[in-house]
Tab-separated table of C-alpha atoms in Angstrom:
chain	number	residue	atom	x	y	z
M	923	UNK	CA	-13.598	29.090	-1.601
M	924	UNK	CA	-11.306	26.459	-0.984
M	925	UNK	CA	-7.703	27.028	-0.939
M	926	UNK	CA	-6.791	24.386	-3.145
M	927	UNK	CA	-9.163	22.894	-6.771
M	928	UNK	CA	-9.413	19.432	-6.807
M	929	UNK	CA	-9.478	18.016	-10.900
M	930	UNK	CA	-10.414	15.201	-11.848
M	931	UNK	CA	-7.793	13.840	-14.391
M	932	UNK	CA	-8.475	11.291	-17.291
M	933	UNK	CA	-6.875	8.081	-17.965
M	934	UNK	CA	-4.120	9.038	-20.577
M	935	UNK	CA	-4.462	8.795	-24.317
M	936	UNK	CA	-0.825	7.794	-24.725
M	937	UNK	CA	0.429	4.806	-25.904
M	938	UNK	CA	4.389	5.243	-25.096
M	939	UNK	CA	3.976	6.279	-21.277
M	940	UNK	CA	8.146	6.342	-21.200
M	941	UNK	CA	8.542	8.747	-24.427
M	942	UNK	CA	5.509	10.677	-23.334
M	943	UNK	CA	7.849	10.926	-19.854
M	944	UNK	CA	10.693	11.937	-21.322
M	945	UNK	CA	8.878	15.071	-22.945
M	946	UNK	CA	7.170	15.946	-19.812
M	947	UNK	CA	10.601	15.953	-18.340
M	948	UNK	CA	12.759	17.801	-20.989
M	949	UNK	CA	9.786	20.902	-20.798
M	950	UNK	CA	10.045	20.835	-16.613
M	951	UNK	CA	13.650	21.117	-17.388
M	952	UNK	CA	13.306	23.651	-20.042
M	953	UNK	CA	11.446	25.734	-17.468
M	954	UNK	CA	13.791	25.409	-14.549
M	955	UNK	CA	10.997	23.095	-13.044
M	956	UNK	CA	12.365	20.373	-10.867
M	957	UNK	CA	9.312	17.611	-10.613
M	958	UNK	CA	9.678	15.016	-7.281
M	959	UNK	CA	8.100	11.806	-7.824
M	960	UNK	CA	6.893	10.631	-3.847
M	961	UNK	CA	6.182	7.611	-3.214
M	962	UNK	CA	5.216	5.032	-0.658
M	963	UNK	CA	2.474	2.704	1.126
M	964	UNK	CA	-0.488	3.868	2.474
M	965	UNK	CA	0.388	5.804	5.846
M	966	UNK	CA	3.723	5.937	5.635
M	967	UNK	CA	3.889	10.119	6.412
M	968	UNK	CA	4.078	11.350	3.424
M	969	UNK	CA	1.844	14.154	3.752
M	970	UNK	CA	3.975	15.251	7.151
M	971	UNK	CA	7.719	14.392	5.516
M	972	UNK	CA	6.267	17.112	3.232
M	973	UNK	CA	5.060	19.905	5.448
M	974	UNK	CA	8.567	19.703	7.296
M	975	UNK	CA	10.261	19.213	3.628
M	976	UNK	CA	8.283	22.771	2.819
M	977	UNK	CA	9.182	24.605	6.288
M	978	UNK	CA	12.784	24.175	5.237
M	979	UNK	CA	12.746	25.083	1.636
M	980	UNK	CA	9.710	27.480	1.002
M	981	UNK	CA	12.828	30.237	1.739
M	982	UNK	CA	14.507	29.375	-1.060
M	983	UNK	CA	12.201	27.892	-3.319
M	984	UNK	CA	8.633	28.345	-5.194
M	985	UNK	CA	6.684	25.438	-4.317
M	986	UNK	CA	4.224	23.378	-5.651
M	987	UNK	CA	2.471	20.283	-4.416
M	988	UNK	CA	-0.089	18.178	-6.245
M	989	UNK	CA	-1.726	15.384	-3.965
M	990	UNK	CA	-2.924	12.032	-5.793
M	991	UNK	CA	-5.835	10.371	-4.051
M	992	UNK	CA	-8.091	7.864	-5.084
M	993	UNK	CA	-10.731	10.067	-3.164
M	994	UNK	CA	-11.002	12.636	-0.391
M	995	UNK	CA	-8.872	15.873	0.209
M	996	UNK	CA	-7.957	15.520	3.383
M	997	UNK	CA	-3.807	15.513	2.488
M	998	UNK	CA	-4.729	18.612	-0.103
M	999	UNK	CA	-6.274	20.870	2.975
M	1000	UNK	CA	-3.129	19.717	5.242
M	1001	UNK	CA	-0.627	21.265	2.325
M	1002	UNK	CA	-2.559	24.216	1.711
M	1003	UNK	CA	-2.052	25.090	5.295
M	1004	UNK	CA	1.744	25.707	4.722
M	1005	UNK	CA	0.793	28.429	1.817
M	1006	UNK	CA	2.408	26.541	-0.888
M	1007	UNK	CA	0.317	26.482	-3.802
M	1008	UNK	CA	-1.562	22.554	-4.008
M	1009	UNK	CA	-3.972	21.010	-5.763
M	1010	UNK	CA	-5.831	17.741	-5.088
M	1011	UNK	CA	-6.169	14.810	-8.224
M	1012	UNK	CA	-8.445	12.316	-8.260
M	1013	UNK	CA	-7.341	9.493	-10.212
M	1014	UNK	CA	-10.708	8.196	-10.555
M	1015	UNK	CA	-9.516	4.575	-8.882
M	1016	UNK	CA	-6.639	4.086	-10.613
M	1017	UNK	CA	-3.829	2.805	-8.191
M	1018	UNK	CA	-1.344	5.364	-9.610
M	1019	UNK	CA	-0.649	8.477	-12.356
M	1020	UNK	CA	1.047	7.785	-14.935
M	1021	UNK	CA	3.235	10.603	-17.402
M	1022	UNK	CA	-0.062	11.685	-19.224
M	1023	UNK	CA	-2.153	11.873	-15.983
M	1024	UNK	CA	0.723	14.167	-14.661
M	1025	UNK	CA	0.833	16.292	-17.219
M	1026	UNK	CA	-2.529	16.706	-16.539
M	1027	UNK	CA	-1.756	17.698	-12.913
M	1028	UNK	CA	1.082	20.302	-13.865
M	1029	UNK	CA	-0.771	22.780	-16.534
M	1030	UNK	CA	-3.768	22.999	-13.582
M	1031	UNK	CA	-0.916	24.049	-11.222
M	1032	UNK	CA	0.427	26.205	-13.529
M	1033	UNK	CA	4.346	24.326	-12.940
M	1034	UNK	CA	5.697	26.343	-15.276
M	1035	UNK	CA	6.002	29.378	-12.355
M	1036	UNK	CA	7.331	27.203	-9.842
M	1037	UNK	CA	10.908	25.883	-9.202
M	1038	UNK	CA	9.644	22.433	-7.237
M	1039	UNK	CA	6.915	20.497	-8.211
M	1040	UNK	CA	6.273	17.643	-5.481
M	1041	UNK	CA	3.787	14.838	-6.747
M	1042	UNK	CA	2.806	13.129	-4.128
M	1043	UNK	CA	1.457	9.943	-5.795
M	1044	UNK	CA	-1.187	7.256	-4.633
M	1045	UNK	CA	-0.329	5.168	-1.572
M	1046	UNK	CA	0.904	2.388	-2.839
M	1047	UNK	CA	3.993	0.123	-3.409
M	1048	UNK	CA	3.316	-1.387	-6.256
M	1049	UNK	CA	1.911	0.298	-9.236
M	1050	UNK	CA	3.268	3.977	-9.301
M	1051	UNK	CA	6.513	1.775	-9.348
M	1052	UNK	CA	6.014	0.962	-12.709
M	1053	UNK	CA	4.869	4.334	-14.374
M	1054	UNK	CA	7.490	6.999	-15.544
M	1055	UNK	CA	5.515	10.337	-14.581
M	1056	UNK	CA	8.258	12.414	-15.786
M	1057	UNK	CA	10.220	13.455	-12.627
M	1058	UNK	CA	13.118	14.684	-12.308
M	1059	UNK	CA	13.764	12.381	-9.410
M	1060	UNK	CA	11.526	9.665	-7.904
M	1061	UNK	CA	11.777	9.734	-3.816
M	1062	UNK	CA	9.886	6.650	-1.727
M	1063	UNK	CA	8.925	7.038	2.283
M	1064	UNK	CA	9.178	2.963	4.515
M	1065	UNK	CA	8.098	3.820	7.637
M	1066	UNK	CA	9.761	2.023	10.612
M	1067	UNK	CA	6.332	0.163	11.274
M	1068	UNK	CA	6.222	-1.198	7.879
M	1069	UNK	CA	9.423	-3.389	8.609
M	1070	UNK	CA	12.336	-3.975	7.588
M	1071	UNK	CA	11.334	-6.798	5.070
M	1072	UNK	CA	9.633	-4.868	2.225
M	1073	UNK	CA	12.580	-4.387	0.048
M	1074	UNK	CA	12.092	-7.889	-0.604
M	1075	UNK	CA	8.851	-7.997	-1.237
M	1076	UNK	CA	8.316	-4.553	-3.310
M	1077	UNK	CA	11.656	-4.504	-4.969
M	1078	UNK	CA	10.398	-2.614	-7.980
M	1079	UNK	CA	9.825	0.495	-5.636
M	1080	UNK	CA	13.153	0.536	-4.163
M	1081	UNK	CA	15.156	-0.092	-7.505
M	1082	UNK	CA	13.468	3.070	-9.454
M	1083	UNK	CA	13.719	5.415	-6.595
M	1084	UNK	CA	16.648	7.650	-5.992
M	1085	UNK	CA	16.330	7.864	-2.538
M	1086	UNK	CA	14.604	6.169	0.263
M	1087	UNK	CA	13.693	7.692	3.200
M	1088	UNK	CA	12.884	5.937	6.654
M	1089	UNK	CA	10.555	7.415	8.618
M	1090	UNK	CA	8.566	7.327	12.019
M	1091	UNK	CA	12.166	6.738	13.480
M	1092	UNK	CA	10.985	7.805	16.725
M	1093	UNK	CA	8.622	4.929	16.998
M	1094	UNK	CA	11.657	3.195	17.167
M	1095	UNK	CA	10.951	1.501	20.582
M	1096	UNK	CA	7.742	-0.194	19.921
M	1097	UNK	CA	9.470	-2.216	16.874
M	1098	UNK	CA	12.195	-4.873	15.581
M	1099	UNK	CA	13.351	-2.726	12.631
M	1100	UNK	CA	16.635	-3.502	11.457
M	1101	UNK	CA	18.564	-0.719	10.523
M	1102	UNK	CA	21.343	-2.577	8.677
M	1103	UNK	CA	19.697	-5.145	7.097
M	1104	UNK	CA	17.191	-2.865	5.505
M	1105	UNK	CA	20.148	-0.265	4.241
M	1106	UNK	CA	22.056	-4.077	3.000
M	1107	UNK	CA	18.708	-5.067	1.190
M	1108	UNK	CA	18.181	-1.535	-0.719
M	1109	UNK	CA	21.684	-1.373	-1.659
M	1110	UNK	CA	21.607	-4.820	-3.125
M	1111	UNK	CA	18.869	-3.774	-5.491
M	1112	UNK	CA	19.627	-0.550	-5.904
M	1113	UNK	CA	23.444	0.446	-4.924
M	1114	UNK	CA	22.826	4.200	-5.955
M	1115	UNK	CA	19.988	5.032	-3.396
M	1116	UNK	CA	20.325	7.925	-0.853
M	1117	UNK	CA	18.862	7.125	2.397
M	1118	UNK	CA	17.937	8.829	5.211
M	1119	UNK	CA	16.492	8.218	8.695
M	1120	UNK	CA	14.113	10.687	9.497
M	1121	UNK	CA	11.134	11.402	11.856
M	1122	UNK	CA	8.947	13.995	9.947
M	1123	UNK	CA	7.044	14.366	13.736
M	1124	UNK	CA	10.042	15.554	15.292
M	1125	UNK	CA	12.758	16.822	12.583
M	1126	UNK	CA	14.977	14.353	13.714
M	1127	UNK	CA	17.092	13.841	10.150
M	1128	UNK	CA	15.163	16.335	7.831
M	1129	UNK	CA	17.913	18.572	7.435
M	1130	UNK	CA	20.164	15.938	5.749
M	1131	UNK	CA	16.852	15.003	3.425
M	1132	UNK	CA	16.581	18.358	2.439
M	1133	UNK	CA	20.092	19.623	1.800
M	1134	UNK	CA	19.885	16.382	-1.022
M	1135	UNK	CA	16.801	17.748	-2.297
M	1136	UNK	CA	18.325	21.304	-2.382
M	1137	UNK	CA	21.216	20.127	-4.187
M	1138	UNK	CA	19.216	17.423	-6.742
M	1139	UNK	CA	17.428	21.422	-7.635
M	1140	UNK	CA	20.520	23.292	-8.130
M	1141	UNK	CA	21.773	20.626	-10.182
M	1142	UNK	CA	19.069	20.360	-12.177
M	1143	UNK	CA	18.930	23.793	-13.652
M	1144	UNK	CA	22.920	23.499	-13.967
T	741	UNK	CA	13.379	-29.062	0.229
T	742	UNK	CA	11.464	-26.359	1.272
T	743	UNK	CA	7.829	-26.631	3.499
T	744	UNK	CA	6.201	-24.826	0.811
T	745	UNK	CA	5.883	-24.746	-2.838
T	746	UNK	CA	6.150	-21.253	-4.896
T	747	UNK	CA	3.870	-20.835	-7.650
T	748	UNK	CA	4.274	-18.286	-10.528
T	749	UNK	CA	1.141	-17.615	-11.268
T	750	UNK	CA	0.049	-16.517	-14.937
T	751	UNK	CA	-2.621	-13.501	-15.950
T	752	UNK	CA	-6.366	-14.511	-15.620
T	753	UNK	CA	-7.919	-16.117	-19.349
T	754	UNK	CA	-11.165	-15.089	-18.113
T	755	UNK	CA	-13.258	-12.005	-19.485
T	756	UNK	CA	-15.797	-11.794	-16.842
T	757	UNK	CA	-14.290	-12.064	-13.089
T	758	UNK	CA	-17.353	-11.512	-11.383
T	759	UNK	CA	-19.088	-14.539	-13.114
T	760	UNK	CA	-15.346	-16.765	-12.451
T	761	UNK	CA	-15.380	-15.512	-8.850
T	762	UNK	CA	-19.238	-16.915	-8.404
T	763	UNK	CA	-17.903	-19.993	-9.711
T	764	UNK	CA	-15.083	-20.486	-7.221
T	765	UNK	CA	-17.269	-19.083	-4.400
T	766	UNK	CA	-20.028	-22.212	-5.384
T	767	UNK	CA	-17.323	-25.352	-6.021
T	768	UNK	CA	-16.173	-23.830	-2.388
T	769	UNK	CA	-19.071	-23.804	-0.767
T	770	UNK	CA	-19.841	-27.676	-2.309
T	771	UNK	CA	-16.334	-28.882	-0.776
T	772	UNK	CA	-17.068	-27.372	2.608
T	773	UNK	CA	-14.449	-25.026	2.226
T	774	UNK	CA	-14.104	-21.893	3.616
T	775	UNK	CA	-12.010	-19.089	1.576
T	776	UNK	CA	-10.579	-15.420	3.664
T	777	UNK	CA	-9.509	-12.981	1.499
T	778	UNK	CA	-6.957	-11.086	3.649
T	779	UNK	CA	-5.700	-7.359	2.406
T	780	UNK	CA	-4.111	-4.515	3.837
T	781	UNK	CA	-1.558	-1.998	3.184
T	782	UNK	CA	2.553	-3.432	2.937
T	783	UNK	CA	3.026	-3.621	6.894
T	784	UNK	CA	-0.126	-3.388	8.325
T	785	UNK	CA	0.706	-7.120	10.112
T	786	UNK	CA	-1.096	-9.523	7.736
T	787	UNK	CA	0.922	-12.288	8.532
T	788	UNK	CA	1.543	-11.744	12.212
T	789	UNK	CA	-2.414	-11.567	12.718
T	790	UNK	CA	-2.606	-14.668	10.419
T	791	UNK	CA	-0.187	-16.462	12.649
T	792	UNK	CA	-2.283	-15.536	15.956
T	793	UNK	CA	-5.481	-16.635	13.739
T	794	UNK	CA	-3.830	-20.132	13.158
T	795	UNK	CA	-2.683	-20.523	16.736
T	796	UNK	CA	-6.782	-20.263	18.147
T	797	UNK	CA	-7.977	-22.491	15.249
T	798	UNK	CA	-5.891	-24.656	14.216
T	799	UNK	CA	-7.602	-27.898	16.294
T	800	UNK	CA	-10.445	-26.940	14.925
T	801	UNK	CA	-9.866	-26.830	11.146
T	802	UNK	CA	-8.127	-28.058	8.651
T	803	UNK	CA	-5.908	-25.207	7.419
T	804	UNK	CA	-4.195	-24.119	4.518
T	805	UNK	CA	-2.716	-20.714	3.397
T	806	UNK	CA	-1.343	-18.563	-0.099
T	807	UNK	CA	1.193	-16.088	0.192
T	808	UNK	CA	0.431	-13.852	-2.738
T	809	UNK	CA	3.617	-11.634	-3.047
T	810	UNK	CA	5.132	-10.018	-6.189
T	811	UNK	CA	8.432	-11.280	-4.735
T	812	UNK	CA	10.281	-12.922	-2.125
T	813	UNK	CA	9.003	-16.018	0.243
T	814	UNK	CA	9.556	-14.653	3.774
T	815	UNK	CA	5.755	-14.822	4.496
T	816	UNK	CA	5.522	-18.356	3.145
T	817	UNK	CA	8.685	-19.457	5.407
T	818	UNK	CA	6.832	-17.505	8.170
T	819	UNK	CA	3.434	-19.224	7.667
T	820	UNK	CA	5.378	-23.153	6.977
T	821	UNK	CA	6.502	-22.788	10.635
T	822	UNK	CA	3.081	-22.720	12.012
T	823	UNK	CA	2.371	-26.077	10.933
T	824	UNK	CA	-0.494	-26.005	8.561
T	825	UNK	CA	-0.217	-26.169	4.968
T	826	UNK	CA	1.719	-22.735	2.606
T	827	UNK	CA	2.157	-21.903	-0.799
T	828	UNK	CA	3.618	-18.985	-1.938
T	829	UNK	CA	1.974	-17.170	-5.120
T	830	UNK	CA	4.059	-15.126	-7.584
T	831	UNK	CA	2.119	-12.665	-8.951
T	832	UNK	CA	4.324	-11.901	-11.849
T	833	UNK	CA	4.428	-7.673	-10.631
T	834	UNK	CA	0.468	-7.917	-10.571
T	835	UNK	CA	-0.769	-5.703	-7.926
T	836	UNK	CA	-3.728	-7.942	-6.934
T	837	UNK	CA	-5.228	-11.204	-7.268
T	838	UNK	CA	-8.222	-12.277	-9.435
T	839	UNK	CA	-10.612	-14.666	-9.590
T	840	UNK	CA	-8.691	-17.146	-11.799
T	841	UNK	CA	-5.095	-16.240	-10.133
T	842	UNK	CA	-6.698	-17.561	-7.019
T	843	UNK	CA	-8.217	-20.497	-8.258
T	844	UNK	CA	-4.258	-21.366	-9.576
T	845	UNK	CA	-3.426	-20.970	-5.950
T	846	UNK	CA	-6.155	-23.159	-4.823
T	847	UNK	CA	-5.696	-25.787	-7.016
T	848	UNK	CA	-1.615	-26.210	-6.107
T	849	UNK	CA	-3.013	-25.928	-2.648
T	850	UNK	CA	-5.299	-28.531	-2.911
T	851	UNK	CA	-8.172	-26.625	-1.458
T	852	UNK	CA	-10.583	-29.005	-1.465
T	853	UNK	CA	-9.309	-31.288	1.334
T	854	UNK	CA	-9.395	-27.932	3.383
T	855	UNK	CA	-11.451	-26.368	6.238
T	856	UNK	CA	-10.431	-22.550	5.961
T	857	UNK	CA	-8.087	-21.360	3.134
T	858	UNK	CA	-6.566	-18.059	3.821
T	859	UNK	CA	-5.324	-15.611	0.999
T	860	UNK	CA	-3.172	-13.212	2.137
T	861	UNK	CA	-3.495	-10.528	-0.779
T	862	UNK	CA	-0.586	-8.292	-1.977
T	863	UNK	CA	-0.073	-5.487	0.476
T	864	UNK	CA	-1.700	-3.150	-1.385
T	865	UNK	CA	-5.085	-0.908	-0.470
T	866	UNK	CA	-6.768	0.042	-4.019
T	867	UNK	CA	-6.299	-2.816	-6.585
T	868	UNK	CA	-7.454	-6.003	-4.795
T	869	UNK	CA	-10.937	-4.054	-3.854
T	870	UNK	CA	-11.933	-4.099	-6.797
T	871	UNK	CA	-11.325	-7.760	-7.655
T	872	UNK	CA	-13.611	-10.762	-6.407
T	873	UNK	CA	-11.182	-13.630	-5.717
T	874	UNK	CA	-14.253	-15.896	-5.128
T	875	UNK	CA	-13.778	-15.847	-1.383
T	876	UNK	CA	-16.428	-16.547	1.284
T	877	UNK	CA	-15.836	-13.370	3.160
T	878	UNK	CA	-13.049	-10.217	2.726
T	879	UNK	CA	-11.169	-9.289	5.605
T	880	UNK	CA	-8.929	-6.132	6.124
T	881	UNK	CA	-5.944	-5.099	8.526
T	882	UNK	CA	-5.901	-1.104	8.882
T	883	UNK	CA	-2.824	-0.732	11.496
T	884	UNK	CA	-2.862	1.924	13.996
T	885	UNK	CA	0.407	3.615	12.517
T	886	UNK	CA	-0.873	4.370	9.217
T	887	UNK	CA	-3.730	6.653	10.390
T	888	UNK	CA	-7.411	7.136	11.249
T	889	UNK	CA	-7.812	9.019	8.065
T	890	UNK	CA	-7.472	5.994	5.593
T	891	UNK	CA	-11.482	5.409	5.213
T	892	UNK	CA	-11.584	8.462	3.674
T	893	UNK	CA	-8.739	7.840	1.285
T	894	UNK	CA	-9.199	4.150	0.395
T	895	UNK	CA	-13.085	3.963	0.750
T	896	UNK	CA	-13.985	1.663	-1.576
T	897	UNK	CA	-11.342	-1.338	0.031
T	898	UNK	CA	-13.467	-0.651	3.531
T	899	UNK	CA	-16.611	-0.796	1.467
T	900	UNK	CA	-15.392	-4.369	0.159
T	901	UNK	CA	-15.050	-5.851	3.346
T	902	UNK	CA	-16.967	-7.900	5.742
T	903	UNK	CA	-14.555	-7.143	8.449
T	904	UNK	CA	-12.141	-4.796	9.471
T	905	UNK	CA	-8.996	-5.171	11.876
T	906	UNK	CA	-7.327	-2.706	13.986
T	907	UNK	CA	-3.970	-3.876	14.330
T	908	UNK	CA	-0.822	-2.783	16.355
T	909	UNK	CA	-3.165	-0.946	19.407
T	910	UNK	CA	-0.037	-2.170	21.598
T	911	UNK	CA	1.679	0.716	19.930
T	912	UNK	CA	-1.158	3.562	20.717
T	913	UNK	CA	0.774	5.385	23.149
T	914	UNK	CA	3.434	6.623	19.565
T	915	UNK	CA	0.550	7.395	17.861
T	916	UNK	CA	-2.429	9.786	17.363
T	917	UNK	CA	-5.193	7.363	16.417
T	918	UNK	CA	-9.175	8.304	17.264
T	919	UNK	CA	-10.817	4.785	17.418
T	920	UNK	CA	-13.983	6.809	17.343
T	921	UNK	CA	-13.193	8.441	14.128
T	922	UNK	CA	-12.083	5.591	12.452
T	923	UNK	CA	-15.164	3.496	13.350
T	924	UNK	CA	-17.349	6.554	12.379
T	925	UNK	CA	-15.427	6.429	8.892
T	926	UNK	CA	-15.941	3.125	8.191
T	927	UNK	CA	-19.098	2.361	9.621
T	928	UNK	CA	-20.604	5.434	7.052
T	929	UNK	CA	-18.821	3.351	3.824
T	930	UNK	CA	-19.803	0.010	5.172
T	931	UNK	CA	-22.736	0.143	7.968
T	932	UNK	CA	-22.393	-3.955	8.139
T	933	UNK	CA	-18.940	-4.044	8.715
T	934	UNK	CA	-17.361	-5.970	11.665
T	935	UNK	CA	-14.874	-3.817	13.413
T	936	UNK	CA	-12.103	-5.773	15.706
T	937	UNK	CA	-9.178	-3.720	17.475
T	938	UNK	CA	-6.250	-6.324	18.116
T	939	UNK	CA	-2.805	-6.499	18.761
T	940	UNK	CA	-1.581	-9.585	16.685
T	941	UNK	CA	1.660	-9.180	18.792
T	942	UNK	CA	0.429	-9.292	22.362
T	943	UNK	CA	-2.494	-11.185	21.256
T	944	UNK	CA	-5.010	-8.656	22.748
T	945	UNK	CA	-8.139	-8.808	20.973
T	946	UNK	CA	-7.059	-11.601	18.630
T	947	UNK	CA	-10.198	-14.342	20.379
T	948	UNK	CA	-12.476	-12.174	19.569
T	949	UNK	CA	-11.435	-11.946	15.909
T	950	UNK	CA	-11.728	-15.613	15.541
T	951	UNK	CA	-14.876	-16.036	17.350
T	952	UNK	CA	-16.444	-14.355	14.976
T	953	UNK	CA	-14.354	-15.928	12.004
T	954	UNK	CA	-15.233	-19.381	13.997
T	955	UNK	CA	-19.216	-18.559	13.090
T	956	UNK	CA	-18.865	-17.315	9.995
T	957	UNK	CA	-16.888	-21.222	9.025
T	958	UNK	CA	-19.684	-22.791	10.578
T	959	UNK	CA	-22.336	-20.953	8.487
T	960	UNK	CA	-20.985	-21.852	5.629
T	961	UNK	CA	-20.765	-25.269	6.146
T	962	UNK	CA	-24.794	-24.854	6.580
């Protein structure tokens, strides 16, 4: 038996995706549940800024991850590896979850047990932009390699996010990444974002990520 | 004034995009026109490779290019400097580009006059596989940074395309990237696929790419 179930989840039935949010989010906070919204293109490390987010706060924290793929399992298997309890969805092609499809995703997990939910959404940087799942807080990964330009071109993603981490900042010397300019173009559309450099590979900057995180949970059951 | 025109492009009228998309492909084939529909993830190198793709053919054809982007025009500014003919497409937060969308972009661009038309898609690895644009042939950038495993997670984008480019192999030596694997992945989706590692920065690999892009011009101008 596999250590994780992979579901299949249905297009929603609801026709106000924000109120249907807002309900999802008002239970999860009911319960003590704190829900992280991750988000980012294809191959950006999410799946590895997670592991190392785990190893720091499985200690302190029940965990739960649920992995959105069009297809495949391959990021589900990597997860279940760190014994945090995971699931795999399959969004049956669509390019993101919405609050419904969510929902869907946290009775299978059985969120209502855990203290962190992480959902870590379909690669992308445009639709899961514009979809309210319900979090508590939405998160987005930009890889160095990516460049520094895609605040311009994706600014949806970096204005509903409430922090951005940069990643793969070890692969620093094989690109022209721009450091200030891409902090100066985040802040211009969105002057509230955390960010922080990271390298999930080597640790370098975790720490900082994940005393934010630890705080954003303490707050939230405040 | 600037070297290129932006368009805003408005939501497809049509009902049936498969039927629109056969229409474009035919009035393309009549004006001797080929059309490359170019996607990839955000930051895969879409516009560096179509820079290096210009440079080789440019005496050759007649070339003209749309920027499809939900915002900003630094790939149309990019593109203008090369020479040949830019628009830049506003998708209006659209994740993809349709059949009709591209036919807007074609007609601004003035298509028919043209050799080889490239459309670089949004940056974006689910959505604009499952749209026909019309195009001649689909062509996708996988860059070495974002992972062998992406086949697996994206398969029906490298099931939509006639060719697939490994880009950024300059930057192997960061990375853990099996070229085996990843051929064996997409080769099983997509036995007829054409499979090209290049580095659109150093150039290495890149007159291979457009040999074969070269032949597939002059076959359609049978």
């Amino acid at each position: 038996m596999n250590a994780y179930k992979i579901i299949e989840i249905k297009k929603s039935v609801f026709e106000n995706n924000d109120r249907e949010a807002d309900r999802i989010r008002e239970t999860l906070k009911n319960n003590k549940t704190f829900l992280l919204n991750l988000m980012s293109s294809p191959g950006s490390g999410k799946t590895t800024t997670l592991k190392a987010t785990i190893a720091q706060l499985k200690d302190d924290f029940n965990i739960g991850v649920m992995e959105a793929d069009i297809d495949g399992d391959v990021d589900a298997r990597k997860i279940a590896q760190t014994g945090v309890k995971s699931i795999q969805l399959h969004t049956g092609g669509m390019c993101h979850l919405d609050a419904g499809m969510t929902e869907q995703g946290l009775t299978e997990l059985g969120a209502h047990e855990l203290d962190l939910v992480v959902l870590e959404n379909v690669g992308n940087l445009v639709c899961p932009a514009e979809f309210d799942t319900g979090a508590s807080k939405n998160a987005m990964i930009l890889s160095v390699p990516e460049g520094d330009d895609k605040p311009l071109k994706y600014p949806l993603m970096f204005t509903v996010c409430d922090a951005v981490l940069i990643n793969k900042i070890d692969t620093k010397s094989v690109f022209d990444f721009d450091d200030d300019a891409v902090v100066q173009r985040i802040k211009k559309l969105n002057p509230k974002a955390e960010i922080f450099f990271i390298s999930a590979k080597t640790g370098e900057g975790v720490n900082i990520w994940c005393e934010w995180l630890k705080n954003q949970i303490i707050e939230w059951n405040k």
